[in-house]
Coordinates of C-alpha atoms in Angstrom, one line a residue:
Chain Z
X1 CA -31.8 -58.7 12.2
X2 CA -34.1 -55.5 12.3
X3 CA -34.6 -54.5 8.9
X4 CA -35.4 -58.4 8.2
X5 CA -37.6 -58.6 11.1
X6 CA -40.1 -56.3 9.8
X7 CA -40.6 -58.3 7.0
X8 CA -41.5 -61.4 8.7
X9 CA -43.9 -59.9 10.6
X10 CA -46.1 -59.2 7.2
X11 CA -47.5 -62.4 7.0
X12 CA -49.4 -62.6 10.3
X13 CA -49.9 -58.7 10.1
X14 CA -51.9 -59.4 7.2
X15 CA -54.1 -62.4 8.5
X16 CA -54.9 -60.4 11.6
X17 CA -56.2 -57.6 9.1
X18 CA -58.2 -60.0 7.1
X19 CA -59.2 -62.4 9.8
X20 CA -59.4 -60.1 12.6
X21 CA -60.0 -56.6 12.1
X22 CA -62.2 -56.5 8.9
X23 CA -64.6 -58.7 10.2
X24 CA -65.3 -57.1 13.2
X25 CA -65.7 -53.8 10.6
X26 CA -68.3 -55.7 9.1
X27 CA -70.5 -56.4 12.2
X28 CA -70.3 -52.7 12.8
X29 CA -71.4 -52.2 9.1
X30 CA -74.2 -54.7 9.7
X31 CA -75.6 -53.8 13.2
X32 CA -75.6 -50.1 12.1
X33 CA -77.0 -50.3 8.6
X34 CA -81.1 -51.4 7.3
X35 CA -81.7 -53.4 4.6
X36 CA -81.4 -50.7 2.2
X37 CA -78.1 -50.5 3.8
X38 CA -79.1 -46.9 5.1
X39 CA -77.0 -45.7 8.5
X40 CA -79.7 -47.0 11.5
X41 CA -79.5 -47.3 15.3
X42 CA -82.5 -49.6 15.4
X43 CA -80.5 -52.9 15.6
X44 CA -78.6 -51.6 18.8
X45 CA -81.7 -50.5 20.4
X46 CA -83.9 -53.4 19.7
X47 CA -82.1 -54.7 22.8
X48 CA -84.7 -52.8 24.8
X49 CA -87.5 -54.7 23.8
X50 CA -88.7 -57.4 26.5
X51 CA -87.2 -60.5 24.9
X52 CA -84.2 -59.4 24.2
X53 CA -83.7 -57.0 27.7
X54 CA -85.1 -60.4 29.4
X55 CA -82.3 -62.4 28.0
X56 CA -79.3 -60.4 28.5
X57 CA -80.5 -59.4 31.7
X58 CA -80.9 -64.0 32.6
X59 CA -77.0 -63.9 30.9
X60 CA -75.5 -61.4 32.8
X61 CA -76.6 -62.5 35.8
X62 CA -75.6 -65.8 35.2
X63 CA -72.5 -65.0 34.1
X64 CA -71.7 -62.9 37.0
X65 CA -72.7 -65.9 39.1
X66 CA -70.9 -68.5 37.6
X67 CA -67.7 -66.5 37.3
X68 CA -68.0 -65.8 41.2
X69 CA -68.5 -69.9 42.1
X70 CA -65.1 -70.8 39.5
X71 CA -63.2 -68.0 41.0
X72 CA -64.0 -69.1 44.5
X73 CA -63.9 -73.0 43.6
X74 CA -60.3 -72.2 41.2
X75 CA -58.4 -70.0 44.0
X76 CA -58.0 -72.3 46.7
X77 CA -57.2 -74.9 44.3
X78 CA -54.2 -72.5 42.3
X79 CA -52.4 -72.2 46.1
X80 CA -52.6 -75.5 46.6
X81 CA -51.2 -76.2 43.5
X82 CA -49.2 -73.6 42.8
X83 CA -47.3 -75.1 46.7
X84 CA -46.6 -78.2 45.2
X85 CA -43.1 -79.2 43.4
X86 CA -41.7 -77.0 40.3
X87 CA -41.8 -80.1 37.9
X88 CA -45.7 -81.0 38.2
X89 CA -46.5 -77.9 36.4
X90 CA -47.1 -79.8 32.6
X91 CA -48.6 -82.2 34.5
X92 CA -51.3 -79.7 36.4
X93 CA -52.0 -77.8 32.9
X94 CA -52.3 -80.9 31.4
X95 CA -55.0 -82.6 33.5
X96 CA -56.9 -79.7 33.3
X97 CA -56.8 -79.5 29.2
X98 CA -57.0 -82.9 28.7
X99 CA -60.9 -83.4 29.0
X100 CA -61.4 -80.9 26.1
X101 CA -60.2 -84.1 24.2
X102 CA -63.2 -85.2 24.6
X103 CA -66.0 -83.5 22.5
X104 CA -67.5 -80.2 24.6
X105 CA -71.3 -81.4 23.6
X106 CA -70.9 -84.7 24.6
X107 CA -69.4 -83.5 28.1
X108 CA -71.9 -81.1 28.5
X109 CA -75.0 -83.6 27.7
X110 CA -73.0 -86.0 30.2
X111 CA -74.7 -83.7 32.8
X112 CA -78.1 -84.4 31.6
X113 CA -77.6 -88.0 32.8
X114 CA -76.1 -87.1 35.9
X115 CA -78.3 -84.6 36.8
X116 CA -81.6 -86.1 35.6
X117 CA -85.0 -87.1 37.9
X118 CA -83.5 -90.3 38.0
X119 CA -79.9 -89.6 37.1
X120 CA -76.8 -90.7 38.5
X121 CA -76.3 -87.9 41.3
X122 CA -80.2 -88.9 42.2
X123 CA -79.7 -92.1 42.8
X124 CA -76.7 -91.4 44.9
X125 CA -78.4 -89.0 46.9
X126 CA -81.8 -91.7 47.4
X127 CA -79.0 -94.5 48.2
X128 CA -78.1 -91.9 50.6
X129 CA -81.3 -91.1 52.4
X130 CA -80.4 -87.3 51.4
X131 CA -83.0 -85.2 49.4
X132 CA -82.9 -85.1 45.8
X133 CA -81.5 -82.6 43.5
X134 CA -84.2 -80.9 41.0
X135 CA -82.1 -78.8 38.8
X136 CA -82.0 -79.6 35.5
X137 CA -84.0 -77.5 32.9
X138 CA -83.3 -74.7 35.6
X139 CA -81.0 -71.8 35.6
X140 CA -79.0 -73.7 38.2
X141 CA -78.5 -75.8 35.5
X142 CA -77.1 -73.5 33.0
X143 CA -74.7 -72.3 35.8
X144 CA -73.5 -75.7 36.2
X145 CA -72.6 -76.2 32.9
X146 CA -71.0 -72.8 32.7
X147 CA -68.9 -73.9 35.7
X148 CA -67.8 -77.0 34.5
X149 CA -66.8 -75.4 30.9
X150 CA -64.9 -72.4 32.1
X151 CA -63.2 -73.6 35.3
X152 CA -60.1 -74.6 34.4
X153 CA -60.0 -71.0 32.4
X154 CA -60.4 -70.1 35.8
X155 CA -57.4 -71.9 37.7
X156 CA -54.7 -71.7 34.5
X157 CA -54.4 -68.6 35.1
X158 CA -54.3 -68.0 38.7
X159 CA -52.5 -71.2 39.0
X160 CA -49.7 -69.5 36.9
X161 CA -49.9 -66.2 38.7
X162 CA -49.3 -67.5 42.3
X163 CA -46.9 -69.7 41.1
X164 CA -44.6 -66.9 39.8
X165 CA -45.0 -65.6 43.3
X166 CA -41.4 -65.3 44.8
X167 CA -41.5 -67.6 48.5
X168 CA -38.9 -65.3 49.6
X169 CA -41.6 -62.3 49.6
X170 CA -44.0 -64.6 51.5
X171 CA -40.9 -65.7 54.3
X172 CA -40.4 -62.3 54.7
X173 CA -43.7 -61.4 55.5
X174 CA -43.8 -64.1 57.9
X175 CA -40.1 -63.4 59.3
X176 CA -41.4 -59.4 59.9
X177 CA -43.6 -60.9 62.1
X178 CA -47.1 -61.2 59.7
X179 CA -50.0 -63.6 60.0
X180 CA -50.9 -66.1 56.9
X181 CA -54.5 -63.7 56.9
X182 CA -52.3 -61.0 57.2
X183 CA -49.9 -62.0 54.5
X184 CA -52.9 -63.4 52.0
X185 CA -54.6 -60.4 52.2
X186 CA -51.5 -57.9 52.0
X187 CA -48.6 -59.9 49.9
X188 CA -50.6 -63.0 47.8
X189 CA -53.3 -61.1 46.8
X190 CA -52.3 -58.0 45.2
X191 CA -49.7 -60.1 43.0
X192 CA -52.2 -62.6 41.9
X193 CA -53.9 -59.8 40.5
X194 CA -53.2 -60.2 36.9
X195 CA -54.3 -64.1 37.0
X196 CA -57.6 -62.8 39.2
X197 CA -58.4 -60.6 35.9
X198 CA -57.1 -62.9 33.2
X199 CA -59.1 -65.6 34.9
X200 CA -62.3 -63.5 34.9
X201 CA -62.3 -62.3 31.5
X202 CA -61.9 -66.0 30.1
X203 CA -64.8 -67.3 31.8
X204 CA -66.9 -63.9 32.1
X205 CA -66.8 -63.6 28.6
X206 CA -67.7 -67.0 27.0
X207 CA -70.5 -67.6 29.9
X208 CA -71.9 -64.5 28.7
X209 CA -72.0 -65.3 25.3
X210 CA -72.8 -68.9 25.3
X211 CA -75.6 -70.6 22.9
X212 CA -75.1 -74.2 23.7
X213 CA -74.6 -75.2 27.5
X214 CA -78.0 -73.1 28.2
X215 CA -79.8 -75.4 24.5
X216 CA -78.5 -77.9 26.6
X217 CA -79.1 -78.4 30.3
X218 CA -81.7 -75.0 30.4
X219 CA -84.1 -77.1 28.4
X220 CA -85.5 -74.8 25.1
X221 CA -87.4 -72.0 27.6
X222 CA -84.2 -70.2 29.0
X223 CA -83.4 -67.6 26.1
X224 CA -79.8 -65.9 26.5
X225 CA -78.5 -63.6 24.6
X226 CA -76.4 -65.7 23.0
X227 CA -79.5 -68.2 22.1
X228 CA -80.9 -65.1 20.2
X229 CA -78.0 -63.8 18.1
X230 CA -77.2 -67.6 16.9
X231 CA -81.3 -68.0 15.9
X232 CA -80.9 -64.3 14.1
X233 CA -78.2 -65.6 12.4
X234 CA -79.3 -69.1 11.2
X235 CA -83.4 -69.1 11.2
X236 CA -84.6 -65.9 10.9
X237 CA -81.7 -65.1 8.9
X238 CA -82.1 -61.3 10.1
X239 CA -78.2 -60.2 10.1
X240 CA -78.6 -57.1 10.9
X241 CA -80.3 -57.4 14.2
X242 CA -77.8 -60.2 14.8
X243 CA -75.3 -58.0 14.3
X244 CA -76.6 -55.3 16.1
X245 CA -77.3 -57.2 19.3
X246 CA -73.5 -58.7 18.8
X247 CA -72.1 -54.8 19.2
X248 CA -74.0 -54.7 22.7
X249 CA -72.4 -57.8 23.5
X250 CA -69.3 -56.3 22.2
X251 CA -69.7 -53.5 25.0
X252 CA -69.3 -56.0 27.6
X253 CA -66.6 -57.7 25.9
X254 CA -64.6 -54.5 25.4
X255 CA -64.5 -53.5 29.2
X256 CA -63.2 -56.8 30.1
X257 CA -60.4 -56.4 27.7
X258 CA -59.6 -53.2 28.9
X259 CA -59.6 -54.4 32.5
X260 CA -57.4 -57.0 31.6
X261 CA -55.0 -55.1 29.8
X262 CA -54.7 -52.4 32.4
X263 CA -54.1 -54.7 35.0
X264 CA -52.2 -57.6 32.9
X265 CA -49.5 -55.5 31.0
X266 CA -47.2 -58.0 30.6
X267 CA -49.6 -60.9 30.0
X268 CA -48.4 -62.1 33.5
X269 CA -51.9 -64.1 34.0
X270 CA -51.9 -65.7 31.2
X271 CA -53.3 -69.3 30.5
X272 CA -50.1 -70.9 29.4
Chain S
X1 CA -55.0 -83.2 58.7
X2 CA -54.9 -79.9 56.8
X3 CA -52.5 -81.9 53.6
X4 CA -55.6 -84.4 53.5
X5 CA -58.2 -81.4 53.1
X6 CA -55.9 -80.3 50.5
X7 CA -56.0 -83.4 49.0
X8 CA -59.9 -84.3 49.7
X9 CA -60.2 -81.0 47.7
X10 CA -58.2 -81.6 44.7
X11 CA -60.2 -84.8 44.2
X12 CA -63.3 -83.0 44.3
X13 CA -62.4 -80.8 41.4
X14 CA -60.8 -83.7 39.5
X15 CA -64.0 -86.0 40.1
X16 CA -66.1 -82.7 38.9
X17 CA -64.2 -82.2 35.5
X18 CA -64.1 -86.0 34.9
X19 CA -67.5 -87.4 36.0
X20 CA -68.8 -86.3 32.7
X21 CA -66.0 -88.2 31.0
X22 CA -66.4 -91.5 32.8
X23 CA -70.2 -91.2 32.2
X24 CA -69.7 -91.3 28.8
X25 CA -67.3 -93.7 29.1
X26 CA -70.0 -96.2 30.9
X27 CA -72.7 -95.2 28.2
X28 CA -70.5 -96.5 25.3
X29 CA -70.9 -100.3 26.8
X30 CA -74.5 -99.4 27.6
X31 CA -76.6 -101.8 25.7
X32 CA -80.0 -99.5 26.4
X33 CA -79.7 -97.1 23.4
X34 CA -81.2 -94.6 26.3
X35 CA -78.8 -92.5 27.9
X36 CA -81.7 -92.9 30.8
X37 CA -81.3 -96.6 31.3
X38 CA -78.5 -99.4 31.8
X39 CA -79.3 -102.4 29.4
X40 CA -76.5 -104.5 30.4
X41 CA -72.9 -104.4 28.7
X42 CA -72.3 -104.3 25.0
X43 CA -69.2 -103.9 22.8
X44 CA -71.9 -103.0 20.0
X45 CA -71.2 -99.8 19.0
X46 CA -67.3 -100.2 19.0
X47 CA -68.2 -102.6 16.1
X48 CA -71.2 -100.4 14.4
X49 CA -68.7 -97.4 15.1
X50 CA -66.6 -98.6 12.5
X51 CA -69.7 -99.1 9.8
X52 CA -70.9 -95.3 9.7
X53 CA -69.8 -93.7 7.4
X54 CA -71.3 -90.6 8.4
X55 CA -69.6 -90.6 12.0
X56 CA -66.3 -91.6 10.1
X57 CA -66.1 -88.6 7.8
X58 CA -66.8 -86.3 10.8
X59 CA -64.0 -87.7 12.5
X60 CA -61.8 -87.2 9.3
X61 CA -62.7 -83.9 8.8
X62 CA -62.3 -83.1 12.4
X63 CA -58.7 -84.3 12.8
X64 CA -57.6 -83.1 9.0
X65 CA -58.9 -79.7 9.9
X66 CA -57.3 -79.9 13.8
X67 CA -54.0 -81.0 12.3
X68 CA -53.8 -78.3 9.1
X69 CA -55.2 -75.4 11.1
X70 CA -52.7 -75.8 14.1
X71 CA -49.5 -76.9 11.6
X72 CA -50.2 -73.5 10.0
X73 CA -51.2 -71.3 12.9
X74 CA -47.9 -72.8 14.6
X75 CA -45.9 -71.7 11.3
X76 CA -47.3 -68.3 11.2
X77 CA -47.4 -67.8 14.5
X78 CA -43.9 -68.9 15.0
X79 CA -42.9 -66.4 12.3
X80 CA -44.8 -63.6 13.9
X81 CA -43.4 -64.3 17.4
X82 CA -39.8 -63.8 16.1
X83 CA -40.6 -60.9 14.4
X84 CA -42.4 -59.5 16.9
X85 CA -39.7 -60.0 19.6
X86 CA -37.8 -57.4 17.6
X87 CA -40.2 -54.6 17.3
X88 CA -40.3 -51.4 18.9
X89 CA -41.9 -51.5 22.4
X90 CA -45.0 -50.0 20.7
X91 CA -45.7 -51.7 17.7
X92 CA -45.2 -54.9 19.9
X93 CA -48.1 -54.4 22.5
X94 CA -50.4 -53.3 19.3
X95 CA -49.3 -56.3 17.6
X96 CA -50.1 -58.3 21.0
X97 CA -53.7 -56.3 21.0
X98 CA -54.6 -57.7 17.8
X99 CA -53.3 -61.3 18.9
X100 CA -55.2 -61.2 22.1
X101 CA -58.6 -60.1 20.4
X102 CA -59.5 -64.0 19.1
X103 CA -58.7 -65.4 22.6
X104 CA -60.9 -62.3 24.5
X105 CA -64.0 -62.0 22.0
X106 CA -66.2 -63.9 22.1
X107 CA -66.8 -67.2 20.0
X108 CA -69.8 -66.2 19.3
X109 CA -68.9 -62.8 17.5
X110 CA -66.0 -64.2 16.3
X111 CA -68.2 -66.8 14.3
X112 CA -70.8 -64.7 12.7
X113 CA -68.0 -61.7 12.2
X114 CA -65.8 -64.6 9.5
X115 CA -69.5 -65.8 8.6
X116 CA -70.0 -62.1 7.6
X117 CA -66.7 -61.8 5.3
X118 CA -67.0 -64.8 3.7
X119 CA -70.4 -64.4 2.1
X120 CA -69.0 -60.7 1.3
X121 CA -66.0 -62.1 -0.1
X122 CA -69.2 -64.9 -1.6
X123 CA -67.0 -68.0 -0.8
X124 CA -68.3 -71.0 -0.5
X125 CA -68.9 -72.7 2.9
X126 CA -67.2 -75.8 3.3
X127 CA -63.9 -77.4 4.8
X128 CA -61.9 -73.9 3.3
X129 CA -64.0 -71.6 5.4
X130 CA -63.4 -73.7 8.5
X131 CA -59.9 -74.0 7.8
X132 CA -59.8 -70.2 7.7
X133 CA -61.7 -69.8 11.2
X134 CA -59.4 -72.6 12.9
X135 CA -55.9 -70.9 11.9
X136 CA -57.4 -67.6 12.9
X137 CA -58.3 -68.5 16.4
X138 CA -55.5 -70.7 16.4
X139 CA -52.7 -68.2 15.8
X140 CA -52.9 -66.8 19.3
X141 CA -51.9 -69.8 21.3
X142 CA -49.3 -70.6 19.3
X143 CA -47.7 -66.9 19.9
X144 CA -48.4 -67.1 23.6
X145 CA -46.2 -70.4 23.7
X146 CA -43.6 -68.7 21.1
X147 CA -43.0 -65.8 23.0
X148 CA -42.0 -66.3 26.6
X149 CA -39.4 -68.8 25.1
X150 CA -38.4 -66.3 22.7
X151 CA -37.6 -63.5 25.2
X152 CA -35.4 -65.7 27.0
X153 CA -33.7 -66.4 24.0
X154 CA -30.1 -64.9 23.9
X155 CA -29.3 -63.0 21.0
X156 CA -26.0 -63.4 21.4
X157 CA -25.9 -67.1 20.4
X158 CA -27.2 -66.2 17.2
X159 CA -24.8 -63.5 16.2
X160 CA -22.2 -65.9 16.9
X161 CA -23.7 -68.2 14.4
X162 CA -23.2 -65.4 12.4
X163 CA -19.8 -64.7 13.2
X164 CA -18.5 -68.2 12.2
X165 CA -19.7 -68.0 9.0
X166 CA -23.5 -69.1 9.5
X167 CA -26.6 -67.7 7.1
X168 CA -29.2 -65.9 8.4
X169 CA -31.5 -69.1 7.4
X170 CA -29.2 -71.6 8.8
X171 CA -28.5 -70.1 11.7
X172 CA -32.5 -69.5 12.3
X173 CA -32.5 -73.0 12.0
X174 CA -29.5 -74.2 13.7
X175 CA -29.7 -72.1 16.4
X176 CA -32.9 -70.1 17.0
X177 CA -35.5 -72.9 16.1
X178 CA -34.5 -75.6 18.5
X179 CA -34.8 -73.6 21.5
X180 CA -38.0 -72.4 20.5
X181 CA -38.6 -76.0 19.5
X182 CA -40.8 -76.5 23.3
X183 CA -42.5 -73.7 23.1
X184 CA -43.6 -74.3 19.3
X185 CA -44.9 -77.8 20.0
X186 CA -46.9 -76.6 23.1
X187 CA -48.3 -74.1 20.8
X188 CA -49.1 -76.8 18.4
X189 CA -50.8 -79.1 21.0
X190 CA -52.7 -76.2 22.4
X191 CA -53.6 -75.3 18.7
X192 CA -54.5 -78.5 17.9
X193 CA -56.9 -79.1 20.9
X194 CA -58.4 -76.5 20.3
X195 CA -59.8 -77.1 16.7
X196 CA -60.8 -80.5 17.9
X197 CA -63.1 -79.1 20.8
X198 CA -64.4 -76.6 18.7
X199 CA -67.7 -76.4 18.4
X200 CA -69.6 -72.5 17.8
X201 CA -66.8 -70.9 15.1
X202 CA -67.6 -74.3 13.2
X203 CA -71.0 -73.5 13.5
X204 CA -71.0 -70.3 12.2
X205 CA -68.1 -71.1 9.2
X206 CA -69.4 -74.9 8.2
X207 CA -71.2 -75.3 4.6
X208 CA -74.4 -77.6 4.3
X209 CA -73.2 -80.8 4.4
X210 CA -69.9 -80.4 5.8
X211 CA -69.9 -81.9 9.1
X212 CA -67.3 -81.9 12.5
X213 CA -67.9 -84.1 15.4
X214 CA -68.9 -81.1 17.2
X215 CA -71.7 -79.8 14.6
X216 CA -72.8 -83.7 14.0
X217 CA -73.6 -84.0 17.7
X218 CA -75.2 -81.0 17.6
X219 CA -77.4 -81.5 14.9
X220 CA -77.9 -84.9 17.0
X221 CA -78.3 -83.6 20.3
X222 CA -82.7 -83.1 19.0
X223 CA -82.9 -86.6 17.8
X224 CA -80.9 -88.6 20.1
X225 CA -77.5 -89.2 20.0
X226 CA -76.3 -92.5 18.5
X227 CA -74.1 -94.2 20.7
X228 CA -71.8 -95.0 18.2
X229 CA -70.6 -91.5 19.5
X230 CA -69.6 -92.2 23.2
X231 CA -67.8 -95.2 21.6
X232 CA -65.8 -93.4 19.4
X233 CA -65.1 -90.3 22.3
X234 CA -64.0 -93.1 24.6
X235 CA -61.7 -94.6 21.9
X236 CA -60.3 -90.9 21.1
X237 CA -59.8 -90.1 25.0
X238 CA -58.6 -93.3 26.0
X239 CA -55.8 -92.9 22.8
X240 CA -54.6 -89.9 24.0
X241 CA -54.7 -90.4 27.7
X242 CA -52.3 -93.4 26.9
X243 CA -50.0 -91.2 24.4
X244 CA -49.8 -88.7 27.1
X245 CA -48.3 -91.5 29.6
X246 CA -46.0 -93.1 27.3
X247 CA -44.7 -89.2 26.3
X248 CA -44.5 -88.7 30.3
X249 CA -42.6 -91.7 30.7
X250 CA -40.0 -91.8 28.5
X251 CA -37.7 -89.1 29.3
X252 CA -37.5 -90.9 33.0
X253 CA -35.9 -94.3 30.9
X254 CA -33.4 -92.0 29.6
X255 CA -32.5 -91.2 33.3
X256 CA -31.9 -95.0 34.3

């Protein structure tokens, strides 16, 4: 079965090559090369300069903060979950997947009517006597709508990694005489690690790099980095600096995956 | 007390991932063509929904592309999942790098970096390119649904195929392929979702003129989006939600 095996593994070797690796080759060739296609740094630096600085300095900030609010909104969710009976796990993947049958955009502009001067949530809150919510057009916003996006990339994977938790572990714990803060931070915790990472990269990552959910609900003011690649790429046509900003991104990208596949080895927090 | 937090909590999530939904559900009866304002109900844009042309190509090209890119991801992927099972420990996890570099990049990069080789390679935007992009990002789910089935798959069963006379391809396809079969159709599902909610590699990989429901609403989001839009989302949700019950269902009738 060997000798046939490595044969059948040609097909997808070669679409990863041509799909995968070259064209990551070829954002290095463009971020590090001039017009005159002459070996240059300047792309990389130019994300120094105030505008650019500005915006990855607004995206990593509120990346960080909207990874922080899934991870703590997703973890009590995934032991909840992850406690209830073995056969309800298609069903738990499946309500979390199932609004991405529904276009991405359209959910995301949803928002803009909930959240607007006179939106839904507004009129709640008046009907409530309770003060009114002024976020939209705000960063609070754009967090929002990173939340909503990445969360169930959030509670997959930690959903699947306390799940493969053994009770037995946890009994013993409590038989050897532990407390549940005791056992959570000593026995839950440190095996949930590899759904804690996987978790973090998939919604660090995209909330980083997002164009949309900030043209969205930020209004047009709120540049992130990934509002100034995509206008590099499609108005101003300037690849190069596109490409060049994408390697920085690529930076960020790159530690994530090496976190994750330090602390993941055998894929243990994965989505699926 | 403490199950009903648990509960109490649960609906709050569930209300916050579907509140979007159902207000686009409500806005696709709205007779107001404001997303602002509520104009009374209206089964108008089910019916205009049906006249634009535009809107109805999107939607074709959305769910040719979904369907093509995800039956091909799954077949390569399925393919690279049983060879990579038998590979050498270290060939595998490189292999599994490459697979995991769609799924961890971001979809950003991974846009402009296919944008990038096609115009180097100078083919033409259009449905192709996207096709491309979709089976590339595709791949990876499928393998990630493969290959947990596949390492609990005995070898043994198959060399006993062997052993009674089987060929290599019937016994793949005798033996091997139907208990794969679960994982392959999650991976085909997963695959195929994903196309359909793509919107940013489509972006990046689309030709002038070539148009998903994803890059149609974008290019709608400035002007206003028609509501012929909600209608049609509504109709698409409300179609699955209803497939996913009857699927649910059915293996409890064969109980009774």
């Amino acid at each position: 079965m060997t000798s046939k095996n490595k044969w059948l593994s040609a097909p997808y070797a070669l679409w990863s090559i041509v799909f995968i690796i070259i064209p990551l080759g070829m954002i290095l060739y463009y971020g590090l090369t001039d017009k005159n296609g002459a070996f240059t740094l300047e792309n990389i630096i130019a994300i120094t300069t105030a505008g650019h600085a500005k915006a990855l300095r607004l995206s990593l900030l509120l990346s960080f903060v909207s990874t922080l609010i899934c991870f703590l909104l997703a973890y009590p969710l995934a032991m909840i979950l992850a406690n209830t009976k073995v056969n309800t796990h298609q069903f738990i993947i499946l309500i979390f997947i199932l609004p991405m049958w529904m276009n991405f955009l359209l959910r995301t502009l949803a928002w803009q009517t909930l959240l607007e001067k006179n939106g839904v949530i507004n009129s709640v809150l008046t009907f409530l006597n309770l003060p009114n919510l002024k976020i939209i057009n705000t960063p609070a916003a754009i967090v929002l709508g990173m939340v909503y996006n990445f969360l169930p990339f959030m509670i997959l994977p930690l959903y699947n990694a306390l799940a493969k938790i053994d009770k037995n572990v946890i009994d013993a714990a409590h038989d050897l005489g532990a407390g549940s803060i005791y056992t959570f931070i000593h026995i839950i915790l440190p095996l949930s690690v590899p759904g804690i990472i996987s978790g973090i990269t998939m919604v660090f990552v995209p909330a980083l790099t997002t164009f949309v959910i900030s043209a969205l609900l930020g209004g047009s003011k709120l540049l992130l980095i990934g509002d100034v690649i995509e206008q590099e790429f499609t108005r101003t046509s300037n690849w190069h600096l596109g490409s060049g900003l994408s390697i920085v991104l690529m930076i960020f990208i790159i530690i994530n995956m090496i976190a994750s596949a330090i602390f993941d080895k055998d894929g243990e927090g994965s989505m699926l | 007390m403490k199950t009903a937090a648990k509960k109490i909590y649960i609906a709050f999530i569930i209300l916050f991932l579907y509140a979007p939904i159902g207000t686009l559900m409500v806005l696709s009866f709205n007779a107001s063509k404001t997303r602002a304002k509520w104009g009374g109900f209206t089964l108008k844009w089910y019916i205009d929904l049906f006249h634009n042309e535009e809107i109805l190509r999107a939607l074709l090209n959305t769910l040719l592309i979904a369907f093509f890119s995800a039956l091909a991801a799954t077949i390569i992927g399925t393919i690279a999942s049983v060879a990579m099972n038998g590979m050498k420990r270290r060939t595998k996890s490189i292999m599994m790098g490459i697979t995991n570099i769609p799924m961890l990049n971001a979809e950003i990069v991974t846009g402009i970096s296919l944008m990038l080789l096609y115009i180097s390679f100078g083919m033409k935007f259009g449905i192709g390119t996207i096709l491309l992009s979709h089976i590339t990002f595709n791949i990876p789910y499928v393998i990630l649904s493969v290959m947990p089935r596949m390492k609990q798959f005995n070898p043994s069963t198959y060399e006993a195929a062997l052993d009674l006379g089987a060929s290599h391809t019937t016994a793949f396809f005798k033996i091997v392929l139907p208990d794969l079969f679960p994982g392959i159709l999650s991976g085909f599902l997963m695959a195929f979702t994903m196309s359909l909610d793509d919107f940013i590699i489509t972006h990046f990989t689309k030709g002038v003129g070539v148009d998903t429901l994803s890059t149609k609403i974008y290019t709608e989001v400035k002007k206003g989006i028609k509501p012929e839009m909600y209608a049609l989302s509504t109709l698409i949700f409300v179609t699955v939600l209803i497939l996913l019950i009857l699927v649910n269902r059915s293996p409890d009738k064969k109980k009774s």
